[in-house]
Amino acid sequence: MTSQKLNSFLEQNLQDLKDNGLYNEIDILDGPNGAEISIQGKKVINMSSNNYLGFSNDERLKVKANEATDIYGVGAGAVRTINGTQAIHEELETKLAQFKQTEAAVAFQSGFNSNMGAIPAVMTKNDAILSDELNHASIIDGCRLSGAKVIRVKHQDMDDLRAKAKEAVKSGQYEKVMYITDGVFSMDGDVAKLPEIVEIAEEFDLITYVDDAHGSGVMGKGAGTVKHFGLQDKVDLQMGTLSKAVGVVGGYVAGTQNLIDWLKVRARPFLFSTSLTPGASAAIIEAIDIMSNSTDEHDRLWDNGRYLKEGLKKLGFDIGASETPITPCIIGDEKLTQTFSKRLTEEGVYAKSIVFPTVPRGTGRVRNMPTAAHTKEQLDTVLAVYEKVGKELNVIQ
Ligand SMILES: *Cc1c(COP(=O)(O)O)cnc(C)c1O
């Protein structure tokens, strides 16, 4: 017999979601998550992945993953601190530190895990964390887990940051105060104002933490948003994912040797969850090598981003104020946004709708993620479909 309480809890809540149109049906891909995908036999142009550089299905990375699997096995066999640290993990961390131009780096099993590990390792209940209100869910959870007082800062509002930093520091209530922000915000494609943030941090002795999940591989010729601004020596923790532009899986934190030594003894996912697979580690190393030696993919990504933005703008769509290849197409009304996205898919373009509560009410959008792997012909098809659906639904004239 199973719990009656659990069963009724699940049934009721699932039904509520379904009644309110909030239950998410998951689409299943038949193959790789490339520029074109197949969903249960239907081929569509894919504008929804985070596979910015096309690395998730790159031959060079696949070869390295297979080689490492032959040498080290399919699994690491233990957590990092018991005996699950293989030479390939060390090599990966050395490579990450070089790429980020920091003294050291530590790899985690995911970006989510990196935030769950690193934030509570350095912040405690005696501290305060100033956090941009649009920060990623894993930052929010990591902050909560730390027990620190969390103070929400208005999105990208430097006056609000300065005022709240001043108040927190002057109160004398906290041992340490941190400011934590996404490097690139994935809903609008705007970039953290790091030069101003660093200035404010210096004024109030704030710890700075940048989650560059959407900036790595995209900003700073690949090395990220902190590198883009040349602030490698001014940001305390550079965190990111190895699953988006890098195309594989995993996360990292880069910083001083002391910081990394501390995370390796205190970050709980490092201590209590098995290491990255050897194959993933080797594929990531290859991705970093490729990014270090050439900006071909990076340049194609930005070129495709510009092309798509110009095309949508010319058609009369509102594409917001993105500073990166992320291209939101703002429709407004939630229902209309969902219909728009559904019609795009029927016409062969897969672009997900993003609505309240992920973004503010009335700013529903279809978000486009162009990648290095898209061809101009594919983008032209996307634009033609946007024109057709936009006119049909009276979003454009
Ligand atoms: C995607 C994302 C993460 C999580 O990274 P995973 O490697 O997918 O776990 C963390 N922070 C931000 C800002 C992200 O966009």
Short mmCIF file of C-alpha atoms and ligand atoms in Angstrom, two decimals:
data_model
loop_
_atom_site.label_atom_id
_atom_site.label_comp_id
_atom_site.label_asym_id
_atom_site.label_seq_id
_atom_site.Cartn_x
_atom_site.Cartn_y
_atom_site.Cartn_z
CA MET A 1 0.00 0.00 0.00
CA THR A 2 1.20 3.52 -0.73
CA SER A 3 0.46 6.71 1.15
CA GLN A 4 -3.08 8.00 0.68
CA LYS A 5 -1.95 11.49 1.68
CA LEU A 6 0.76 11.58 -0.99
CA ASN A 7 -1.57 10.27 -3.69
CA SER A 8 -4.22 12.89 -3.06
CA PHE A 9 -1.58 15.64 -2.82
CA LEU A 10 -0.19 14.66 -6.22
CA GLU A 11 -3.55 14.22 -7.93
CA GLN A 12 -4.94 17.51 -6.71
CA ASN A 13 -1.88 19.57 -7.53
CA LEU A 14 -1.37 18.05 -10.97
CA GLN A 15 -5.03 18.67 -11.78
CA ASP A 16 -4.72 22.30 -10.62
CA LEU A 17 -1.78 22.86 -12.96
CA LYS A 18 -3.59 21.26 -15.87
CA ASP A 19 -6.79 23.27 -15.23
CA ASN A 20 -4.77 26.49 -15.27
CA GLY A 21 -2.77 25.63 -18.38
CA LEU A 22 0.47 25.57 -16.36
CA TYR A 23 1.33 21.91 -16.72
CA ASN A 24 4.43 21.53 -18.87
CA GLU A 25 4.35 18.75 -21.45
CA ILE A 26 7.89 17.64 -22.26
CA ASP A 27 8.96 17.35 -25.90
CA ILE A 28 11.18 14.37 -26.66
CA LEU A 29 14.00 14.72 -29.18
CA ASP A 30 14.80 11.78 -31.44
CA GLY A 31 18.48 12.78 -31.78
CA PRO A 32 21.03 15.50 -30.97
CA ASN A 33 20.02 19.01 -29.87
CA GLY A 34 21.41 20.74 -32.97
CA ALA A 35 20.32 23.58 -35.26
CA GLU A 36 17.61 21.30 -36.60
CA ILE A 37 15.91 18.82 -34.31
CA SER A 38 13.46 16.01 -34.75
CA ILE A 39 10.62 15.72 -32.24
CA GLN A 40 8.83 12.41 -32.60
CA GLY A 41 9.46 12.35 -36.32
CA LYS A 42 8.73 16.03 -37.01
CA LYS A 43 11.75 18.08 -38.15
CA VAL A 44 11.91 21.69 -36.94
CA ILE A 45 14.53 24.46 -36.85
CA ASN A 46 15.64 24.69 -33.24
CA MET A 47 15.65 28.16 -31.68
CA SER A 48 15.46 27.02 -28.07
CA SER A 49 18.70 25.33 -27.05
CA ASN A 50 21.57 26.79 -25.00
CA ASN A 51 23.98 25.03 -27.34
CA TYR A 52 25.43 28.41 -28.38
CA LEU A 53 28.53 27.15 -30.16
CA GLY A 54 27.08 23.92 -31.52
CA PHE A 55 29.45 21.88 -29.34
CA SER A 56 26.85 19.49 -27.90
CA ASN A 57 27.09 17.32 -31.02
CA ASP A 58 30.58 18.29 -32.25
CA GLU A 59 32.67 15.43 -33.69
CA ARG A 60 35.89 16.65 -32.04
CA LEU A 61 34.31 16.56 -28.59
CA LYS A 62 32.73 13.17 -29.21
CA VAL A 63 36.09 11.65 -30.18
CA LYS A 64 37.68 12.94 -26.94
CA ALA A 65 34.77 11.69 -24.83
CA ASN A 66 35.13 8.23 -26.33
CA GLU A 67 38.92 8.16 -25.90
CA ALA A 68 38.67 9.16 -22.23
CA THR A 69 35.97 6.57 -21.64
CA ASP A 70 38.35 3.90 -22.99
CA ILE A 71 41.16 5.09 -20.72
CA TYR A 72 39.29 5.96 -17.49
CA GLY A 73 35.97 4.11 -17.69
CA VAL A 74 32.42 5.40 -17.94
CA GLY A 75 32.17 6.54 -14.32
CA ALA A 76 34.54 8.13 -11.81
CA GLY A 77 33.64 5.52 -9.20
CA ALA A 78 33.56 7.77 -6.13
CA VAL A 79 33.20 11.34 -4.94
CA ARG A 80 36.15 13.63 -5.57
CA THR A 81 37.42 13.55 -1.97
CA ILE A 82 37.42 9.75 -1.57
CA ASN A 83 39.12 8.49 -4.72
CA GLY A 84 36.97 9.79 -7.54
CA THR A 85 39.57 12.33 -8.69
CA GLN A 86 41.18 11.06 -11.88
CA ALA A 87 43.99 12.76 -13.80
CA ILE A 88 41.41 14.04 -16.29
CA HIS A 89 39.60 15.98 -13.53
CA GLU A 90 42.85 17.67 -12.51
CA GLU A 91 43.61 18.48 -16.12
CA LEU A 92 40.13 19.97 -16.52
CA GLU A 93 40.51 22.25 -13.51
CA THR A 94 43.95 23.48 -14.64
CA LYS A 95 42.47 24.20 -18.05
CA LEU A 96 39.50 26.08 -16.57
CA ALA A 97 41.76 28.29 -14.45
CA GLN A 98 43.91 29.11 -17.49
CA PHE A 99 40.84 29.92 -19.55
CA LYS A 100 39.38 32.14 -16.82
CA GLN A 101 42.80 33.62 -16.00
CA THR A 102 42.45 32.89 -12.30
CA GLU A 103 44.80 31.13 -9.88
CA ALA A 104 42.62 28.05 -9.65
CA ALA A 105 39.25 26.48 -10.47
CA VAL A 106 37.05 23.64 -9.23
CA ALA A 107 34.65 21.59 -11.34
CA PHE A 108 31.20 20.45 -10.18
CA GLN A 109 28.64 18.07 -11.68
CA SER A 110 26.44 20.94 -12.86
CA GLY A 111 26.03 24.68 -12.74
CA PHE A 112 23.15 24.21 -10.33
CA ASN A 113 25.41 22.18 -8.04
CA SER A 114 28.13 24.82 -8.26
CA ASN A 115 25.78 27.42 -6.79
CA MET A 116 24.44 24.99 -4.19
CA GLY A 117 28.02 24.21 -3.21
CA ALA A 118 29.88 27.50 -3.43
CA ILE A 119 27.40 30.00 -1.93
CA PRO A 120 26.85 28.13 1.37
CA ALA A 121 30.58 27.34 1.57
CA VAL A 122 31.51 31.01 1.81
CA MET A 123 28.38 32.64 3.30
CA THR A 124 26.80 31.87 6.68
CA LYS A 125 23.88 32.97 8.83
CA ASN A 126 26.03 35.83 10.09
CA ASP A 127 26.30 37.31 6.59
CA ALA A 128 24.11 39.12 4.06
CA ILE A 129 23.75 38.52 0.33
CA LEU A 130 22.58 41.28 -2.02
CA SER A 131 20.96 39.49 -4.96
CA ASP A 132 19.60 40.84 -8.26
CA GLU A 133 15.85 40.15 -8.34
CA LEU A 134 16.10 38.31 -11.66
CA ASN A 135 18.89 35.94 -10.62
CA HIS A 136 18.65 32.27 -11.61
CA ALA A 137 16.78 29.73 -9.48
CA SER A 138 20.02 27.96 -8.48
CA ILE A 139 21.35 31.24 -7.03
CA ILE A 140 18.14 31.73 -5.07
CA ASP A 141 18.36 28.18 -3.70
CA GLY A 142 22.08 28.44 -2.92
CA CYS A 143 21.49 31.70 -1.04
CA ARG A 144 18.65 30.16 0.97
CA LEU A 145 20.75 27.15 1.84
CA SER A 146 23.54 29.37 3.17
CA GLY A 147 21.27 30.80 5.88
CA ALA A 148 22.51 34.32 5.11
CA LYS A 149 20.10 37.26 5.07
CA VAL A 150 19.07 37.70 1.43
CA ILE A 151 18.44 41.28 0.28
CA ARG A 152 16.80 41.63 -3.15
CA VAL A 153 18.22 44.35 -5.38
CA LYS A 154 16.16 45.86 -8.22
CA HIS A 155 17.19 44.41 -11.57
CA GLN A 156 20.42 46.02 -12.76
CA ASP A 157 19.69 49.12 -10.64
CA MET A 158 23.06 50.40 -9.46
CA ASP A 159 21.54 53.13 -7.26
CA ASP A 160 19.51 50.50 -5.44
CA LEU A 161 22.61 48.30 -5.08
CA ARG A 162 24.66 51.17 -3.67
CA ALA A 163 21.91 52.16 -1.21
CA LYS A 164 21.34 48.60 0.02
CA ALA A 165 25.07 47.85 0.24
CA LYS A 166 25.56 50.98 2.30
CA GLU A 167 22.67 50.11 4.59
CA ALA A 168 23.82 46.51 5.10
CA VAL A 169 27.43 47.47 5.81
CA LYS A 170 26.58 50.47 8.02
CA SER A 171 24.15 48.40 10.11
CA GLY A 172 27.11 46.46 11.47
CA GLN A 173 24.84 43.39 11.65
CA TYR A 174 26.76 41.25 9.20
CA GLU A 175 30.26 39.78 9.17
CA LYS A 176 30.43 39.70 5.36
CA VAL A 177 28.28 41.11 2.57
CA MET A 178 28.17 39.63 -0.95
CA TYR A 179 26.69 40.87 -4.21
CA ILE A 180 25.64 38.07 -6.52
CA THR A 181 24.45 38.46 -10.11
CA ASP A 182 24.01 36.63 -13.38
CA GLY A 183 26.68 37.74 -15.89
CA VAL A 184 24.17 37.56 -18.74
CA PHE A 185 20.45 37.47 -17.92
CA SER A 186 18.90 34.79 -20.05
CA MET A 187 15.37 36.21 -20.41
CA ASP A 188 16.34 39.59 -21.88
CA GLY A 189 19.96 39.02 -22.89
CA ASP A 190 21.20 42.00 -20.90
CA VAL A 191 24.72 42.04 -19.42
CA ALA A 192 25.60 42.74 -15.76
CA LYS A 193 27.13 46.19 -15.28
CA LEU A 194 30.33 44.80 -13.88
CA PRO A 195 32.50 47.95 -13.97
CA GLU A 196 29.98 49.77 -11.75
CA ILE A 197 29.41 46.69 -9.61
CA VAL A 198 33.14 46.35 -8.95
CA GLU A 199 33.36 50.03 -8.06
CA ILE A 200 30.53 49.71 -5.53
CA ALA A 201 32.05 46.48 -4.20
CA GLU A 202 35.37 48.24 -3.60
CA GLU A 203 33.65 51.10 -1.82
CA PHE A 204 31.81 48.79 0.61
CA ASP A 205 34.16 45.78 0.63
CA LEU A 206 31.54 43.48 -0.91
CA ILE A 207 32.36 39.96 -2.03
CA THR A 208 31.51 39.73 -5.75
CA TYR A 209 30.01 36.57 -7.28
CA VAL A 210 29.18 36.36 -11.00
CA ASP A 211 27.16 33.43 -12.38
CA ASP A 212 28.25 33.42 -16.00
CA ALA A 213 26.19 30.45 -17.22
CA HIS A 214 25.02 32.39 -20.31
CA GLY A 215 28.23 34.43 -20.66
CA SER A 216 30.84 31.68 -20.88
CA GLY A 217 31.67 30.93 -24.51
CA VAL A 218 29.62 33.95 -25.57
CA MET A 219 31.17 37.06 -23.98
CA GLY A 220 34.85 38.04 -23.84
CA LYS A 221 35.74 36.07 -26.99
CA GLY A 222 34.57 32.99 -25.12
CA ALA A 223 36.19 33.46 -21.71
CA GLY A 224 33.09 35.14 -20.29
CA THR A 225 31.60 38.38 -19.06
CA VAL A 226 34.28 39.08 -16.45
CA LYS A 227 36.98 38.77 -19.12
CA HIS A 228 34.88 40.93 -21.45
CA PHE A 229 35.32 43.79 -18.97
CA GLY A 230 38.91 42.78 -18.05
CA LEU A 231 37.95 42.38 -14.39
CA GLN A 232 39.46 38.93 -13.66
CA ASP A 233 41.35 40.37 -10.68
CA LYS A 234 38.35 42.19 -9.26
CA VAL A 235 35.65 39.50 -9.10
CA ASP A 236 35.95 37.06 -6.20
CA LEU A 237 33.94 34.14 -7.55
CA GLN A 238 33.43 33.44 -11.24
CA MET A 239 30.94 30.62 -11.53
CA GLY A 240 29.54 29.08 -14.68
CA THR A 241 28.18 26.05 -16.44
CA LEU A 242 29.82 23.58 -18.80
CA SER A 243 26.46 22.63 -20.30
CA LYS A 244 25.51 25.66 -22.37
CA ALA A 245 28.11 27.11 -24.78
CA VAL A 246 30.61 24.44 -23.70
CA GLY A 247 28.04 21.89 -24.80
CA VAL A 248 28.63 19.09 -22.29
CA VAL A 249 27.57 19.02 -18.61
CA GLY A 250 29.01 20.32 -15.35
CA GLY A 251 29.86 23.57 -13.66
CA TYR A 252 32.82 25.40 -12.17
CA VAL A 253 33.96 28.11 -9.84
CA ALA A 254 37.17 30.02 -10.64
CA GLY A 255 39.06 32.31 -8.28
CA THR A 256 42.04 32.44 -5.94
CA GLN A 257 43.88 29.32 -4.79
CA ASN A 258 42.60 29.89 -1.24
CA LEU A 259 39.00 30.08 -2.44
CA ILE A 260 39.31 26.85 -4.42
CA ASP A 261 41.13 25.04 -1.57
CA TRP A 262 38.24 26.03 0.71
CA LEU A 263 35.53 24.91 -1.74
CA LYS A 264 37.25 21.54 -2.07
CA VAL A 265 36.83 20.93 1.65
CA ARG A 266 33.48 22.66 2.22
CA ALA A 267 31.31 22.65 -0.93
CA ARG A 268 28.95 19.77 -0.23
CA PRO A 269 28.25 18.56 -3.79
CA PHE A 270 32.03 18.25 -4.24
CA LEU A 271 32.28 16.14 -1.09
CA PHE A 272 29.09 14.08 -1.31
CA SER A 273 28.22 13.61 -4.99
CA THR A 274 30.21 11.57 -7.51
CA SER A 275 32.58 13.42 -9.88
CA LEU A 276 31.92 14.33 -13.50
CA THR A 277 32.34 11.39 -15.84
CA PRO A 278 35.77 11.07 -17.50
CA GLY A 279 34.13 11.32 -20.93
CA ALA A 280 32.41 14.59 -20.05
CA SER A 281 35.64 15.98 -18.57
CA ALA A 282 37.61 15.19 -21.73
CA ALA A 283 34.95 16.70 -23.99
CA ILE A 284 34.97 19.90 -21.93
CA ILE A 285 38.77 20.13 -22.17
CA GLU A 286 38.47 19.83 -25.95
CA ALA A 287 35.81 22.57 -26.04
CA ILE A 288 38.06 24.90 -24.06
CA ASP A 289 41.00 24.09 -26.37
CA ILE A 290 38.88 24.90 -29.41
CA MET A 291 37.66 28.19 -27.85
CA SER A 292 41.22 29.12 -26.84
CA ASN A 293 42.66 28.55 -30.30
CA SER A 294 39.98 30.06 -32.48
CA THR A 295 36.98 32.38 -32.30
CA ASP A 296 35.29 30.86 -35.37
CA GLU A 297 32.28 29.47 -33.49
CA HIS A 298 32.03 32.55 -31.28
CA ASP A 299 32.08 34.86 -34.31
CA ARG A 300 29.46 32.80 -36.16
CA LEU A 301 27.22 32.89 -33.07
CA TRP A 302 27.36 36.70 -32.88
CA ASP A 303 26.96 37.05 -36.63
CA ASN A 304 23.85 34.85 -36.56
CA GLY A 305 22.51 36.78 -33.56
CA ARG A 306 22.87 40.09 -35.39
CA TYR A 307 21.29 38.66 -38.55
CA LEU A 308 18.25 37.35 -36.70
CA LYS A 309 17.79 40.55 -34.70
CA GLU A 310 17.98 42.78 -37.76
CA GLY A 311 15.52 40.58 -39.63
CA LEU A 312 12.95 40.51 -36.81
CA LYS A 313 13.27 44.24 -36.25
CA LYS A 314 12.76 44.95 -39.92
CA LEU A 315 9.56 42.89 -39.81
CA GLY A 316 8.33 45.15 -37.03
CA PHE A 317 8.73 42.88 -33.98
CA ASP A 318 9.68 44.18 -30.53
CA ILE A 319 12.95 42.42 -29.68
CA GLY A 320 13.71 44.24 -26.43
CA ALA A 321 17.20 45.46 -25.61
CA SER A 322 19.36 42.33 -25.67
CA GLU A 323 23.13 42.89 -25.70
CA THR A 324 23.89 39.26 -26.60
CA PRO A 325 22.74 36.77 -29.26
CA ILE A 326 19.73 35.90 -27.04
CA THR A 327 16.78 37.33 -29.01
CA PRO A 328 13.45 37.69 -27.25
CA CYS A 329 10.48 38.50 -29.43
CA ILE A 330 8.10 40.27 -27.09
CA ILE A 331 4.43 39.55 -27.78
CA GLY A 332 2.90 40.77 -24.50
CA ASP A 333 -0.31 38.89 -23.73
CA GLU A 334 0.33 35.44 -22.22
CA LYS A 335 -2.26 33.50 -24.22
CA LEU A 336 -1.27 35.16 -27.50
CA THR A 337 2.40 34.38 -26.76
CA GLN A 338 1.58 30.71 -26.30
CA THR A 339 -0.51 30.59 -29.48
CA PHE A 340 2.30 32.35 -31.35
CA SER A 341 4.86 29.78 -30.23
CA LYS A 342 2.54 26.90 -31.09
CA ARG A 343 1.93 28.26 -34.59
CA LEU A 344 5.69 28.69 -35.11
CA THR A 345 6.22 25.02 -34.28
CA GLU A 346 3.45 23.95 -36.66
CA GLU A 347 5.25 25.95 -39.35
CA GLY A 348 8.59 24.27 -38.55
CA VAL A 349 10.26 26.68 -36.08
CA TYR A 350 10.75 25.54 -32.50
CA ALA A 351 10.90 28.59 -30.21
CA LYS A 352 9.52 28.36 -26.68
CA SER A 353 7.18 30.88 -25.14
CA ILE A 354 8.21 32.37 -21.81
CA VAL A 355 5.45 33.96 -19.75
CA PHE A 356 4.55 35.06 -16.23
CA PRO A 357 5.79 34.12 -13.62
CA THR A 358 9.16 33.56 -15.33
CA VAL A 359 8.94 37.11 -16.73
CA PRO A 360 6.70 40.01 -15.58
CA ARG A 361 2.98 39.89 -16.49
CA GLY A 362 2.22 41.36 -19.90
CA THR A 363 5.76 40.81 -21.22
CA GLY A 364 5.25 37.30 -22.61
CA ARG A 365 7.83 36.53 -25.24
CA VAL A 366 9.06 33.88 -27.60
CA ARG A 367 12.74 33.49 -26.95
CA ASN A 368 15.15 32.72 -29.76
CA MET A 369 18.58 31.26 -29.15
CA PRO A 370 20.55 31.45 -32.38
CA THR A 371 23.74 29.36 -32.36
CA ALA A 372 26.94 29.01 -34.35
CA ALA A 373 25.45 25.89 -35.92
CA HIS A 374 22.60 27.67 -37.70
CA THR A 375 22.98 28.45 -41.39
CA LYS A 376 21.78 31.70 -42.96
CA GLU A 377 19.24 29.65 -44.95
CA GLN A 378 17.79 28.30 -41.70
CA LEU A 379 17.59 31.81 -40.26
CA ASP A 380 15.89 33.04 -43.43
CA THR A 381 13.30 30.28 -43.02
CA VAL A 382 12.82 31.33 -39.39
CA LEU A 383 12.25 34.95 -40.47
CA ALA A 384 9.77 33.93 -43.18
CA VAL A 385 7.79 31.87 -40.65
CA TYR A 386 7.83 34.75 -38.14
CA GLU A 387 6.46 37.05 -40.83
CA LYS A 388 3.68 34.64 -41.75
CA VAL A 389 2.62 33.89 -38.16
CA GLY A 390 3.09 37.53 -37.06
CA LYS A 391 0.69 38.78 -39.73
CA GLU A 392 -1.77 35.97 -39.17
CA LEU A 393 -2.01 36.79 -35.45
CA ASN A 394 -1.88 40.58 -35.98
CA VAL A 395 1.33 41.00 -34.02
CA ILE A 396 2.86 42.82 -36.99
CA GLN A 397 1.15 44.63 -39.87
C1 LIG B 1 21.52 27.20 -16.61
C2 LIG B 1 21.96 28.00 -15.47
C3 LIG B 1 22.48 27.40 -14.32
C4 LIG B 1 22.51 25.90 -14.15
O1 LIG B 1 23.48 25.30 -14.95
P1 LIG B 1 23.41 23.74 -15.22
O2 LIG B 1 24.79 23.38 -15.59
O3 LIG B 1 22.43 23.53 -16.31
O4 LIG B 1 22.99 23.10 -13.94
C5 LIG B 1 22.93 28.21 -13.31
N1 LIG B 1 22.87 29.56 -13.40
C6 LIG B 1 22.36 30.17 -14.49
C7 LIG B 1 22.34 31.67 -14.55
C8 LIG B 1 21.89 29.41 -15.56
O5 LIG B 1 21.38 30.03 -16.63
#
